[in-house]
XYZ file of C-alpha atoms in Angstrom:
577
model
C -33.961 -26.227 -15.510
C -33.661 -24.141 -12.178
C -31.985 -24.861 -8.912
C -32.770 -22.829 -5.988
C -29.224 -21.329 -4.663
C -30.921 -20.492 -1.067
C -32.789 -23.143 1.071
C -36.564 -21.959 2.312
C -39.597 -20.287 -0.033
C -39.991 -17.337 2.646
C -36.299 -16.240 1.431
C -38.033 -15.190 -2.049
C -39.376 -12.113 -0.227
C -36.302 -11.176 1.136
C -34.551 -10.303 -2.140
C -35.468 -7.164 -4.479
C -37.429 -7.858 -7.669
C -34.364 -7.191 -9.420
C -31.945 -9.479 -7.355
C -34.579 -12.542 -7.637
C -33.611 -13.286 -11.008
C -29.671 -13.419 -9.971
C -31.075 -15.640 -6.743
C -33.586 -18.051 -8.614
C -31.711 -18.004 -12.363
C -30.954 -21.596 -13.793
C -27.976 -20.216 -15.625
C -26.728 -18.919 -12.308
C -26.178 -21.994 -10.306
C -22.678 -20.987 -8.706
C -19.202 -21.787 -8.074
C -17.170 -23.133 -4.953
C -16.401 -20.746 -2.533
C -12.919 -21.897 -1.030
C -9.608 -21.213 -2.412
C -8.216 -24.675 -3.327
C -7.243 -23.877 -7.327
C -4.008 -23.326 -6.306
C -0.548 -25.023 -6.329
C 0.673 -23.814 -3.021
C -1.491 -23.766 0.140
C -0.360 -21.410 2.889
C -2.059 -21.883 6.470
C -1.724 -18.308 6.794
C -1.008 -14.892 4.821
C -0.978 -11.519 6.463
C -0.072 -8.700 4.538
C -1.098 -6.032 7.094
C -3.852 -4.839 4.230
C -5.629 -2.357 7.286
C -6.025 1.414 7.701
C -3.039 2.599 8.662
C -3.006 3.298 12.987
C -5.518 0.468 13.128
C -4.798 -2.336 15.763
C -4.105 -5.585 15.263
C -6.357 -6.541 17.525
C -9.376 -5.246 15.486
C -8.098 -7.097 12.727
C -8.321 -10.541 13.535
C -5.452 -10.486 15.960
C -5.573 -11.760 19.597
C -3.647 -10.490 22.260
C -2.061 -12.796 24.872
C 0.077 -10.370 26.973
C -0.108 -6.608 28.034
C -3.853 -6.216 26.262
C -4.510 -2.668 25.823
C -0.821 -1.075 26.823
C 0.845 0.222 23.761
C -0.948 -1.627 21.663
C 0.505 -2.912 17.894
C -0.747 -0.932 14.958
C -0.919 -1.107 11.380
C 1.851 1.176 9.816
C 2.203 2.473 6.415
C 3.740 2.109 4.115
C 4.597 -1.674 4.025
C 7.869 -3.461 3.430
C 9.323 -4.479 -0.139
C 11.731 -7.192 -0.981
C 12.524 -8.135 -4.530
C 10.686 -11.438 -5.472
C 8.836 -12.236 -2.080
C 5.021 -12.340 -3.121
C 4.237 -10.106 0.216
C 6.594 -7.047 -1.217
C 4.615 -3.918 -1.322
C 1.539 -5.197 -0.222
C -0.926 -3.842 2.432
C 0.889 -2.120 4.777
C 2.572 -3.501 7.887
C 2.946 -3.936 11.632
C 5.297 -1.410 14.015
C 6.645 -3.130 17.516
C 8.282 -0.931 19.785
C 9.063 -2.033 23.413
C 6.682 -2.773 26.591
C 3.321 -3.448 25.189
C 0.917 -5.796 24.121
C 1.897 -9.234 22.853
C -1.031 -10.722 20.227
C -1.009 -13.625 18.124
C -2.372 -15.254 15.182
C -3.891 -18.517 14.729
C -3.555 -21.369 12.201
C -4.592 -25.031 11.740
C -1.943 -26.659 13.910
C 0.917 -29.281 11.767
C 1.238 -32.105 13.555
C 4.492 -33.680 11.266
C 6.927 -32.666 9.135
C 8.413 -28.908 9.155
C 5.838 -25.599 9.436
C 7.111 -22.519 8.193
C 6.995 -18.949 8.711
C 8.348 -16.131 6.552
C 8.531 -12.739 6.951
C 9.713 -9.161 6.404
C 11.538 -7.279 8.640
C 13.335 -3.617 9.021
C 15.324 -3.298 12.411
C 15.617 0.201 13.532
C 17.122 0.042 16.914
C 18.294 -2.786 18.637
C 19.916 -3.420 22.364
C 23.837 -4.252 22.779
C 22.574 -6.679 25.718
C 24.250 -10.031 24.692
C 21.371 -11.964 25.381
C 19.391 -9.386 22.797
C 15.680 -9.387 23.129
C 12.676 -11.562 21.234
C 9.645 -10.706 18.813
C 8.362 -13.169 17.494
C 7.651 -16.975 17.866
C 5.622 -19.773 17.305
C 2.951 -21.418 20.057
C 0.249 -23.900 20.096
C -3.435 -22.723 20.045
C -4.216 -21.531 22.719
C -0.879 -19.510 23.200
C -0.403 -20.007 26.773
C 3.060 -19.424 27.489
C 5.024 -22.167 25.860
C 6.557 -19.974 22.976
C 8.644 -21.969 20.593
C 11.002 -20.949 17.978
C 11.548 -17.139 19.579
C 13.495 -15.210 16.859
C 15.899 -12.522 18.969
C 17.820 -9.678 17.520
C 20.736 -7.772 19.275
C 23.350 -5.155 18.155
C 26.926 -4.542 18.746
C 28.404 -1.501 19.736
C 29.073 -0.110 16.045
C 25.542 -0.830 15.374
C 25.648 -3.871 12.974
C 23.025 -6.704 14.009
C 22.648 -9.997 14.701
C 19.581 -12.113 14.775
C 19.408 -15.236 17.073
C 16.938 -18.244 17.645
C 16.129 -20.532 20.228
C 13.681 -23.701 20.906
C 12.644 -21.470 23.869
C 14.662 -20.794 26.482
C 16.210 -17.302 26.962
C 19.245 -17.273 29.043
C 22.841 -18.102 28.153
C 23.942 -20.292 26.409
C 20.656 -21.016 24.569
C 20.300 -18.602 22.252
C 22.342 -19.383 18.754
C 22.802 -15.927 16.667
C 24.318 -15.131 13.561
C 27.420 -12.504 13.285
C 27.030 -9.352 13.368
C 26.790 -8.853 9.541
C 23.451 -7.030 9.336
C 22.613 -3.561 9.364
C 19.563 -1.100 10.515
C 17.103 0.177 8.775
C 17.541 -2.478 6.080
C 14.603 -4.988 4.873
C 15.316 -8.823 5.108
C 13.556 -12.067 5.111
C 13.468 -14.145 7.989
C 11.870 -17.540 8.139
C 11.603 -19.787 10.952
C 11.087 -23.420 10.688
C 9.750 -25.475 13.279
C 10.207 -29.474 12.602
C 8.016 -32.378 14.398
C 10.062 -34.986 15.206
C 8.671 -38.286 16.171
C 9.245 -38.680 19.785
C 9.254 -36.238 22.934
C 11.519 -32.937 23.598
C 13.153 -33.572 20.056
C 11.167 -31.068 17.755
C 14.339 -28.610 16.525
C 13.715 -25.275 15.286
C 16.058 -23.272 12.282
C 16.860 -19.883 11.591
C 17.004 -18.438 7.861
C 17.759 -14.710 6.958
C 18.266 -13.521 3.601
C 18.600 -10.103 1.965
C 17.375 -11.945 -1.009
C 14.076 -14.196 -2.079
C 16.039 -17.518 -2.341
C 13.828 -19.933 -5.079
C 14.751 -23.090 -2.831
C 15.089 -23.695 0.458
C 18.807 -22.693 1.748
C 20.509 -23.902 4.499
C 19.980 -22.854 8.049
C 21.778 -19.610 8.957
C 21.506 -20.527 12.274
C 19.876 -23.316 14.455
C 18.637 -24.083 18.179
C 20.750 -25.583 20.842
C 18.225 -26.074 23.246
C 15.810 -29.327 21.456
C 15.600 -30.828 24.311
C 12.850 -28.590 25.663
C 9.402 -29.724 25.590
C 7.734 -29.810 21.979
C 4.446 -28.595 20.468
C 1.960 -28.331 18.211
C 2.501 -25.236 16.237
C -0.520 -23.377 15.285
C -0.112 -19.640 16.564
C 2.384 -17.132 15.377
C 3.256 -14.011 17.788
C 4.098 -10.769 17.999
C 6.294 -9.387 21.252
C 7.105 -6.154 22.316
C 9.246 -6.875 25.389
C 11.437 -4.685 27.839
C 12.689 -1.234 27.055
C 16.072 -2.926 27.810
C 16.384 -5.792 25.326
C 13.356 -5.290 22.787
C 14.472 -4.295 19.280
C 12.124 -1.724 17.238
C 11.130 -3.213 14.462
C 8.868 -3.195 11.383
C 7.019 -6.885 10.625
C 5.184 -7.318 7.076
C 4.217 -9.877 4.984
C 3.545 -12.905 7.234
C 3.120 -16.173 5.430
C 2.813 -19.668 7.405
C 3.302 -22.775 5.275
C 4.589 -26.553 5.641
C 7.070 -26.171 2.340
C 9.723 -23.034 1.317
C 7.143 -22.961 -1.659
C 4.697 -21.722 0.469
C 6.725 -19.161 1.887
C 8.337 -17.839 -1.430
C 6.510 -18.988 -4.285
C 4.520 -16.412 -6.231
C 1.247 -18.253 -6.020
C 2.090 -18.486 -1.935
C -1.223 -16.320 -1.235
C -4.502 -18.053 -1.454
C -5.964 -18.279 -5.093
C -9.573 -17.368 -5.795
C -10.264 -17.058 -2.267
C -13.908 -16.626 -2.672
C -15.115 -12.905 -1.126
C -11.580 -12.384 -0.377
C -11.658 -8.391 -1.463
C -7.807 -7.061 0.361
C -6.158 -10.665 -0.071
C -5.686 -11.003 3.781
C -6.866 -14.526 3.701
C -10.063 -14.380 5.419
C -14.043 -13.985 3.258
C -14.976 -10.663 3.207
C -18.402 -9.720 4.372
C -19.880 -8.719 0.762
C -23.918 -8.226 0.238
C -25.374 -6.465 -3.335
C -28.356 -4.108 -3.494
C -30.724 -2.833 -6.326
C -30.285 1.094 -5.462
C -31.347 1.493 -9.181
C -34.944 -0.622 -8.927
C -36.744 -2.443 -10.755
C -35.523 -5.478 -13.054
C -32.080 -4.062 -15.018
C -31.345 -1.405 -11.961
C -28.093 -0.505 -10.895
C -26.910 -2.779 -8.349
C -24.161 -1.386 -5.111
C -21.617 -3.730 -3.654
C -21.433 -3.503 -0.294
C -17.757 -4.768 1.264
C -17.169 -5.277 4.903
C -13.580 -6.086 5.481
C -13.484 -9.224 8.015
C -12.418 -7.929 11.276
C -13.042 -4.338 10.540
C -15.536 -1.810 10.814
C -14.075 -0.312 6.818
C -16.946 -0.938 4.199
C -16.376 0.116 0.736
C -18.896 0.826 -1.998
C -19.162 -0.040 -5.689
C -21.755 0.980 -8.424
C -21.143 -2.421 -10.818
C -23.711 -3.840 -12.802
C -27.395 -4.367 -13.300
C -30.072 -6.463 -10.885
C -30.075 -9.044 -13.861
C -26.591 -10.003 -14.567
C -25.261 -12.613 -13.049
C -22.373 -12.097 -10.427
C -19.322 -13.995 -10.546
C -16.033 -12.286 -8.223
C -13.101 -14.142 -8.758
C -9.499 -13.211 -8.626
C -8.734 -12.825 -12.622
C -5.439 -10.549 -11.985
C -3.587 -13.027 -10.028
C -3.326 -10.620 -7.101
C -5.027 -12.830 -4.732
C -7.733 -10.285 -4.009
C -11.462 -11.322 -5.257
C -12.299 -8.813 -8.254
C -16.035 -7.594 -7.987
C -17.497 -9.305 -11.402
C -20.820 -9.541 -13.650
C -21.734 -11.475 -16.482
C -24.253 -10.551 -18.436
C -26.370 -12.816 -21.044
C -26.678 -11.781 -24.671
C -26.831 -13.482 -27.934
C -22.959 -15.141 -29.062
C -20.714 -11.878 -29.533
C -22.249 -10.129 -26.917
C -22.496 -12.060 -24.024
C -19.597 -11.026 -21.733
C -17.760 -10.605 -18.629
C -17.694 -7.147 -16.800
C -14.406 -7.116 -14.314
C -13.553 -4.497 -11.979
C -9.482 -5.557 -11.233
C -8.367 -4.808 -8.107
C -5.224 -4.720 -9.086
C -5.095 -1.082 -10.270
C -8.650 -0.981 -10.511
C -8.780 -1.664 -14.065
C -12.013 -2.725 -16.282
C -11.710 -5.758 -18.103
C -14.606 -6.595 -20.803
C -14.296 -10.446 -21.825
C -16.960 -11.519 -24.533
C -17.583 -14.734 -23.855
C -20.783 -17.114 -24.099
C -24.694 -16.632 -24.514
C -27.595 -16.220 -23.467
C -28.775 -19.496 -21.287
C -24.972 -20.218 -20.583
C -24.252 -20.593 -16.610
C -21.230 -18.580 -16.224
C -20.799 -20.114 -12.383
C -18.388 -22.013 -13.317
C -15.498 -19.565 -13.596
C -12.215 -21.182 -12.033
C -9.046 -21.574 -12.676
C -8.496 -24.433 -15.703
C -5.169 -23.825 -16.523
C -3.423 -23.409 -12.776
C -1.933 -20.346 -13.416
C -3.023 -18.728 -10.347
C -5.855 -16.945 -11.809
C -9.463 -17.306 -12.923
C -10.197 -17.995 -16.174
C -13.879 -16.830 -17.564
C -16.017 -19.796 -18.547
C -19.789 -21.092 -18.905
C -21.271 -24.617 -18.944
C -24.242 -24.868 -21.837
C -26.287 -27.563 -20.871
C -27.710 -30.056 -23.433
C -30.473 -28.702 -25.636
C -32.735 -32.214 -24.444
C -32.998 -34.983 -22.384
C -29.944 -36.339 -21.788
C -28.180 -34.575 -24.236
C -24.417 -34.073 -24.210
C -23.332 -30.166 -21.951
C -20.312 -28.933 -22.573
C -17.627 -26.374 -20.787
C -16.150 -23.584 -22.155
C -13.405 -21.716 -20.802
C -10.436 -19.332 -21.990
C -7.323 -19.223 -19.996
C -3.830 -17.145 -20.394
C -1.169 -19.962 -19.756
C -0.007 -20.446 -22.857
C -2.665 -18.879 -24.580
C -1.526 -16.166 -26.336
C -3.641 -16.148 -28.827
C -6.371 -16.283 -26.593
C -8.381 -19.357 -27.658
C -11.423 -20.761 -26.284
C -10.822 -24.286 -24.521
C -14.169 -26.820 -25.040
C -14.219 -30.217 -22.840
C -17.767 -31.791 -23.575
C -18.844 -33.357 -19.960
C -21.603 -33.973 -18.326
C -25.572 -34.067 -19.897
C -28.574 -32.068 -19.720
C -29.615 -32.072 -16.503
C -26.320 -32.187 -14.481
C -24.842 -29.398 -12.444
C -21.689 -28.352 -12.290
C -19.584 -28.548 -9.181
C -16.317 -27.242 -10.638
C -13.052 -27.294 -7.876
C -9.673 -28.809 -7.530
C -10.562 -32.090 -6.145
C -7.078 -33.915 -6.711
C -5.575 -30.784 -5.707
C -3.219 -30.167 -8.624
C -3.601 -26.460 -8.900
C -6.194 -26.911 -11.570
C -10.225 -27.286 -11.483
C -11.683 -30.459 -12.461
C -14.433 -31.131 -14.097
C -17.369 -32.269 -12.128
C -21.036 -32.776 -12.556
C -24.162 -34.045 -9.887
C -26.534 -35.928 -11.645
C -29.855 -38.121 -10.439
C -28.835 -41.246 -9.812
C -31.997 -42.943 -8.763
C -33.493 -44.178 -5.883
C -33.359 -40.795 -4.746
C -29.642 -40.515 -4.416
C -26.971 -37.932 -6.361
C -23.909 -39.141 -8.199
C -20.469 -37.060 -8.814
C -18.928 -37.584 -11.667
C -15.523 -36.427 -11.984
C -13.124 -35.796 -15.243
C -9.911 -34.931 -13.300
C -6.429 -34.020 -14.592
C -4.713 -36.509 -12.662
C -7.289 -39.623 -12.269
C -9.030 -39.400 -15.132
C -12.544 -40.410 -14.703
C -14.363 -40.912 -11.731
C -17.648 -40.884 -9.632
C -19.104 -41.052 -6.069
C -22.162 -41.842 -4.866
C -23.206 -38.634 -2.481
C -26.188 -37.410 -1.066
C -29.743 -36.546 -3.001
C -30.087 -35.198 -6.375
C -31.874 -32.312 -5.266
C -29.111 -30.811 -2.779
C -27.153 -27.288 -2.931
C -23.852 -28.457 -4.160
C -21.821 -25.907 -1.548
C -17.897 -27.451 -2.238
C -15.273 -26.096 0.043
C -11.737 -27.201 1.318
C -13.495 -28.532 4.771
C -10.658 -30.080 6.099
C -7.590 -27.686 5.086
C -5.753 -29.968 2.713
C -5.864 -28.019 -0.424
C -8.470 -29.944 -2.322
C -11.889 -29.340 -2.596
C -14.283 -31.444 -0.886
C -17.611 -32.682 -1.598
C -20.019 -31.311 -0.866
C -24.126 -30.819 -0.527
C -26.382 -29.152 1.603
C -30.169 -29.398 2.023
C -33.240 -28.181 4.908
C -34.500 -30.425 7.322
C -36.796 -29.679 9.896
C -36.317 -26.364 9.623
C -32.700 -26.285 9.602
C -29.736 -26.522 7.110
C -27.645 -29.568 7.366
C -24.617 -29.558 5.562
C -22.361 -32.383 4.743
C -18.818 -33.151 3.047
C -16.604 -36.247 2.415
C -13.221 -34.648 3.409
C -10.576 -34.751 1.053
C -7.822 -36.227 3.320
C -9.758 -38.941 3.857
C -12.001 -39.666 1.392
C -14.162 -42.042 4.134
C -16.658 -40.780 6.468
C -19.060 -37.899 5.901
C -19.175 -34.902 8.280
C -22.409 -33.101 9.176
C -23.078 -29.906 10.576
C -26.631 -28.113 11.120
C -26.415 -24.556 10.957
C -28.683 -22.194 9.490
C -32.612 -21.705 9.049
C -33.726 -23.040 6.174
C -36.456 -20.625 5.684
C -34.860 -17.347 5.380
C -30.752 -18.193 5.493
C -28.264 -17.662 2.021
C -26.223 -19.757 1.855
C -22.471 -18.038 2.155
C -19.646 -20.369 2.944
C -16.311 -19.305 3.075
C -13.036 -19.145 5.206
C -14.550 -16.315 7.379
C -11.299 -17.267 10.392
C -8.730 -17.499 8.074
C -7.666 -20.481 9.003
C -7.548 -22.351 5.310
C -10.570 -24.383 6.201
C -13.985 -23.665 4.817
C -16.653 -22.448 7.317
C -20.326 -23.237 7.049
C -21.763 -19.938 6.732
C -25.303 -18.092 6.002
C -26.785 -14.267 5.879
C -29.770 -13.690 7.758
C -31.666 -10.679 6.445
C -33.913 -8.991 8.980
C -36.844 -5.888 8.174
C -35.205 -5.066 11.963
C -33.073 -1.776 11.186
C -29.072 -3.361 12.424
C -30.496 -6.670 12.441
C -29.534 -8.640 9.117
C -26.072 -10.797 9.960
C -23.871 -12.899 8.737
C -23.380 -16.008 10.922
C -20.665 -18.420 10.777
C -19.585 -21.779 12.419
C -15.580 -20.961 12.596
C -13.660 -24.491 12.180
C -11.053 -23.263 13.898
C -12.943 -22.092 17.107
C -15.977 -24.309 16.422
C -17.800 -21.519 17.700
C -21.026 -19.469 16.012
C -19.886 -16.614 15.287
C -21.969 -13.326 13.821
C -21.300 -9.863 11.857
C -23.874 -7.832 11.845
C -24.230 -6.516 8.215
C -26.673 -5.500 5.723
C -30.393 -5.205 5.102
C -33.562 -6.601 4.011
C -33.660 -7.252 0.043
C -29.651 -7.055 0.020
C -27.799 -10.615 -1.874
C -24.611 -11.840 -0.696
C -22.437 -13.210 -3.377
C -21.015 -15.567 -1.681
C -24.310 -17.568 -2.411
C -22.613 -18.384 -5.522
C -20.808 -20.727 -3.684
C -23.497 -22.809 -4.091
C -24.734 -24.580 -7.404
């Protein structure tokens, strides 16, 4: 059987001779591109994972205030706390005084509490007693109602004290801790913003630990002043204010939840973040080329980091393996990954860790196996290897086979016979449990597909969705941590893609974008925002001309990155089944 993993017969030409068996392979019908096999579901990571002297601003930062004076750069090395999952990673962010403010957006929380944690190291502070602010929450757009400002002041034997209010900052209104911290020491600071139900009532805390507390402590500190107006939270900001009050300070590991688990926990960063190569969050821009030609040459990675101009390059596997990155060291960066077909015994997974660049060789399946359906089985945070083996005939029973390291010492090989010859698999975390489900499109007649589900939590289950002859492309649409369903197919020219969000379950959404005679298929979350984004790659014989275009759900804007060139793959198409 064969499924066709781009839309349009003119985007045959486009790939290498190579590359067309990856493209156009039945075994290589792929996986789900966003992150939703996870436990915890941050809104927003930011590890600083940049160049060193870059600016923020180049690196998917926006500035609100002061753009282009003194602006904030990336500074090395980052910040390290014992047990916070951001310790020691990337780099991190250096705000002195007088400058540009920029902020950071994520999908707003309209109830309950939002969360942000972070790292800091104060190294000079004013003795004014009203102190000075650097960071805060705000709605998207910023504007200028910041919420939740986080102050920090000194006394005159240099100890420090770190202060909060709802937003005002004269006195009286500010709430600060004593004077029981010191410079030049690292401590975590989260700020929690609750909705309350109800006008000028939302109330704002203040936690700061020296430590990575495992539950949520009490509030070191909280605002007096609720009764200002409220908001919707979904920016955080950085400040460099007057030379008089500022502090100087060093910000790292950024992490925006709605729990203390998804501030703290060790699975806090997004897991299997499709095309997520520096674990900042957002897809990478990734295309493949056959620099070695001719079927079985040496294929290059190509790696664009989102909001940068950095591209890295890998020599990893052949034109006719199959590629499957996935994040199988828990690190929650995408490792670049092959499979390649053999007979049992030899059929096996090629991994190029990230974490320490390490290779990894996994036998595991055979020749005709689809190995697309790598994901994480046992919710451990990382990817296990697996294949689906169709039935042998008609209607036969497929099976899935998957090995994963919870528990698994011994390193067994897990079988779950679903689905029959025919089907394709649509693996994801549909009831959002932290492990993938089961899940199989089948012909259900009268032109119209069927899902059918085996899930940990409801057992069996099916919906009626779309045509049988779609591009499965599942994604986490609507930001809720489960994986949506989800199908595209070409009409008049055009891609239209649909999905049943999660946190809903109702109503289909629909969105054209893309030409369906030359566009991969590539979604991903290319804004960061923890909401899949319908996404292609254009290739173009015009020398700067090949792009990747996508519709941002948090902007709902088009959006392009010029990258690549004619006969390059993306593997994001994998995404799609």
């Amino acid at each position: 059987m064969s499924r066709r993993l781009f839309i349009g017969l003119s985007a045959v030409v486009l790939m290498i001779a190579g590359l067309t068996a990856i493209g156009q392979n039945a075994s290589a019908q792929k996986r789900k591109a966003e992150s939703t096999d996870r436990l915890i579901a941050p809104l927003l990571v930011e590890d600083f994972n940049y160049t060193a002297g870059a600016l923020l601003v180049d690196n998917g930062w926006s500035a609100h205030s002061g753009a282009g004076t003194n602006s904030i750069a990336v500074t090395s090395p980052g910040l390290t706390l014992t047990g916070y999952p951001g310790s020691g990673v990337g780099n991190a962010a250096s705000l002195t005084t007088t400058g540009e403010d920029v902020n950071r957006a994520f999908a707003g929380v309209t109830s309950g509490s939002v969360y942000a944690g972070f790292l800091v190291n104060v190294t000079e502070a004013s003795t004014d007693p009203l102190g000075g602010y650097f960071f805060h929450f705000g709605p998207d757009p910023v504007g200028t109602a910041f919420r939740g400002r986080v102050f920090i002041n000194k006394d005159a034997s240099n100890n420090v004290a770190f202060g909060v209010s709802k937003s005002l900052t004269t006195a009286g209104n500010i709430t600060y801790t004593p004077f029981s911290y010191a410079l030049n020491t690292t401590y975590l600071i989260v700020l929690k913003y609750t909705v309350v139900d109800g006008a000028t009532n939302d109330t704002v805390d203040l936690i700061v630990s020296s430590t990575t507390p495992a539950t949520e402590p009490a509030a070191t500190v909280s605002a007096s002043d609720v009764s200002q107006s409220d908001i919707t939270p979904a920016t955080v900001s950085l400040r460099q204010g007057s030379t008089a009050t500022a502090p100087t300070v060093v910000v790292d590991g950024i992490r925006v939840g709605t729990s203390w688990a998804d501030i703290v926990s060790s699975a806090a960063a997004p897991q299997q973040h499709i095309s997520d190569y520096n674990g900042d969050g957002k897809t990478d821009f990734a295309l493949v080329r056959n620099v070695g030609g001719g079927t079985g040459g040496q294929i290059r990675w190509f790696i664009n980091q989102n909001g940068s101009t950095a591209v890295s390059a890998f020599d990893w596997g052949i034109s006719t393996d199959a590629l499957v990155p996935q994040d199988y060291d828990g690190d929650n960066k995408t490792d670049i990954a092959v499979w390649r077909a053999g007979v049992p015994g030899s059929a096996a997974f090629y991994i190029l860790q990230s974490n320490g660049f390490t290779l990894r060789t996994e036998l595991f399946g055979q020749a005709g196996d689809d190995p697309s359906v790598v994901d994480d089985y046992d919710g451990d945070g990382k990817a296990d290897v697996a294949v689906y083996r169709d039935g042998a005939s008609s209607g036969a029973q497929s099976t899935w086979f998957y090995r994963g390291t919870l528990n698994n010492p011994s390193g067994n090989t897990t079988y779950v016979n679903w689905g029959q010859n025919g089907d394709f698999p649509a693996p994801g975390d549909y009831d959002g449990d932290g492990k993938a489900d089961f899940v199989n499109q089948r012909n259900n007649g009268g032109g119209n597909g069927i899902f059918w589900m085996l899930q940990t939590t409801a057992g069996v289950t099916s919906r009626v969705f779309g045509t049988p002859t779609d591009i499965i492309v599942p994604g986490d649409y609507d930001g809720d941590g489960k994986t949506d369903l989800a199908v595209a197919r070409g009409s008049g020219g055009a891609i239209q893609w649909f999905w049943i969000p999660s946190s809903t379950g109702v109503a289909y959404q629909q969105r054209n974008f893309g030409l369906s005679a030359t566009d991969f298929i590539a979604q991903g979350d290319y804004d960061g925002d923890g909401k899949t984004d319908v996404a292609v790659w254009r290739a173009s014989a015009a020398a700067g001309a090949s792009a990747f275009w996508y519709l941002g759900s948090a902007s709902g804007n088009a959006v392009s990155a010029s990258f690549g060139q004619s006969g390059d793959y993306p593997p994001a198409n994998y995404n799609s089944h």
